[in-house]
Steps between C-alpha positions, in 0.01 A plus 500: 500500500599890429409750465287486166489123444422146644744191376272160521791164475368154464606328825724226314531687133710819567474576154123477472357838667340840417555847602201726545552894485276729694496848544474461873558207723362565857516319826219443760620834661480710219337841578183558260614847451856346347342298273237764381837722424679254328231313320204705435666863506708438204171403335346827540736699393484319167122515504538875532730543237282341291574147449323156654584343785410162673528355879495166480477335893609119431507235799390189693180497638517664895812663360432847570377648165205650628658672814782646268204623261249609728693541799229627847398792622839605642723343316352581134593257212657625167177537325349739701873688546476472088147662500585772770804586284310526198214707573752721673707541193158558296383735749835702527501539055180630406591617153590133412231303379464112557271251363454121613 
């Protein structure tokens, strides 16, 4: 494990294995405001400069996806940091127009 990636080895093949590249590997301590700043944040600012952008929340089932969405009432998730950021940004350009 790193940083960015996750090496999988066959137990008795060395040479049969896969690494898988994320853009952010977290452990069960992760902070939901670090991940919402270096996984969702990024997003936005590509949204805003006009391109498309995707968050893609991939696990086992009781893994956690839904608390690192949605997060609770005082720890918010990063969708509703996303959608606070958002409508802030919208709020603080009025000339610029948007259309979903």
């Amino acid at each position: 494990v790193t940083s960015s990636a996750v090496t999988v080895s066959h137990p008795t093949h060395s040479d049969d294995g896969a690494t898988y590249h994320f853009n952010g590997i977290f452990d069960a301590a992760a902070e939901q405001r670090r991940v919402y700043e270096e996984c969702a944040q990024p997003l936005l600012e590509n949204l805003m400069g006009g391109k498309n952008a995707l968050l893609f929340s991939y696990g086992p089932t009781n893994g956690g996806k839904t608390y690192s969405i949605e997060g609770t009432g005082d720890e918010p998730g990063v969708l509703p940091r996303l959608l606070s950021d958002l409508f802030e940004r919208l709020e603080a350009s009025p000339s610029v127009s948007f259309q979903v």
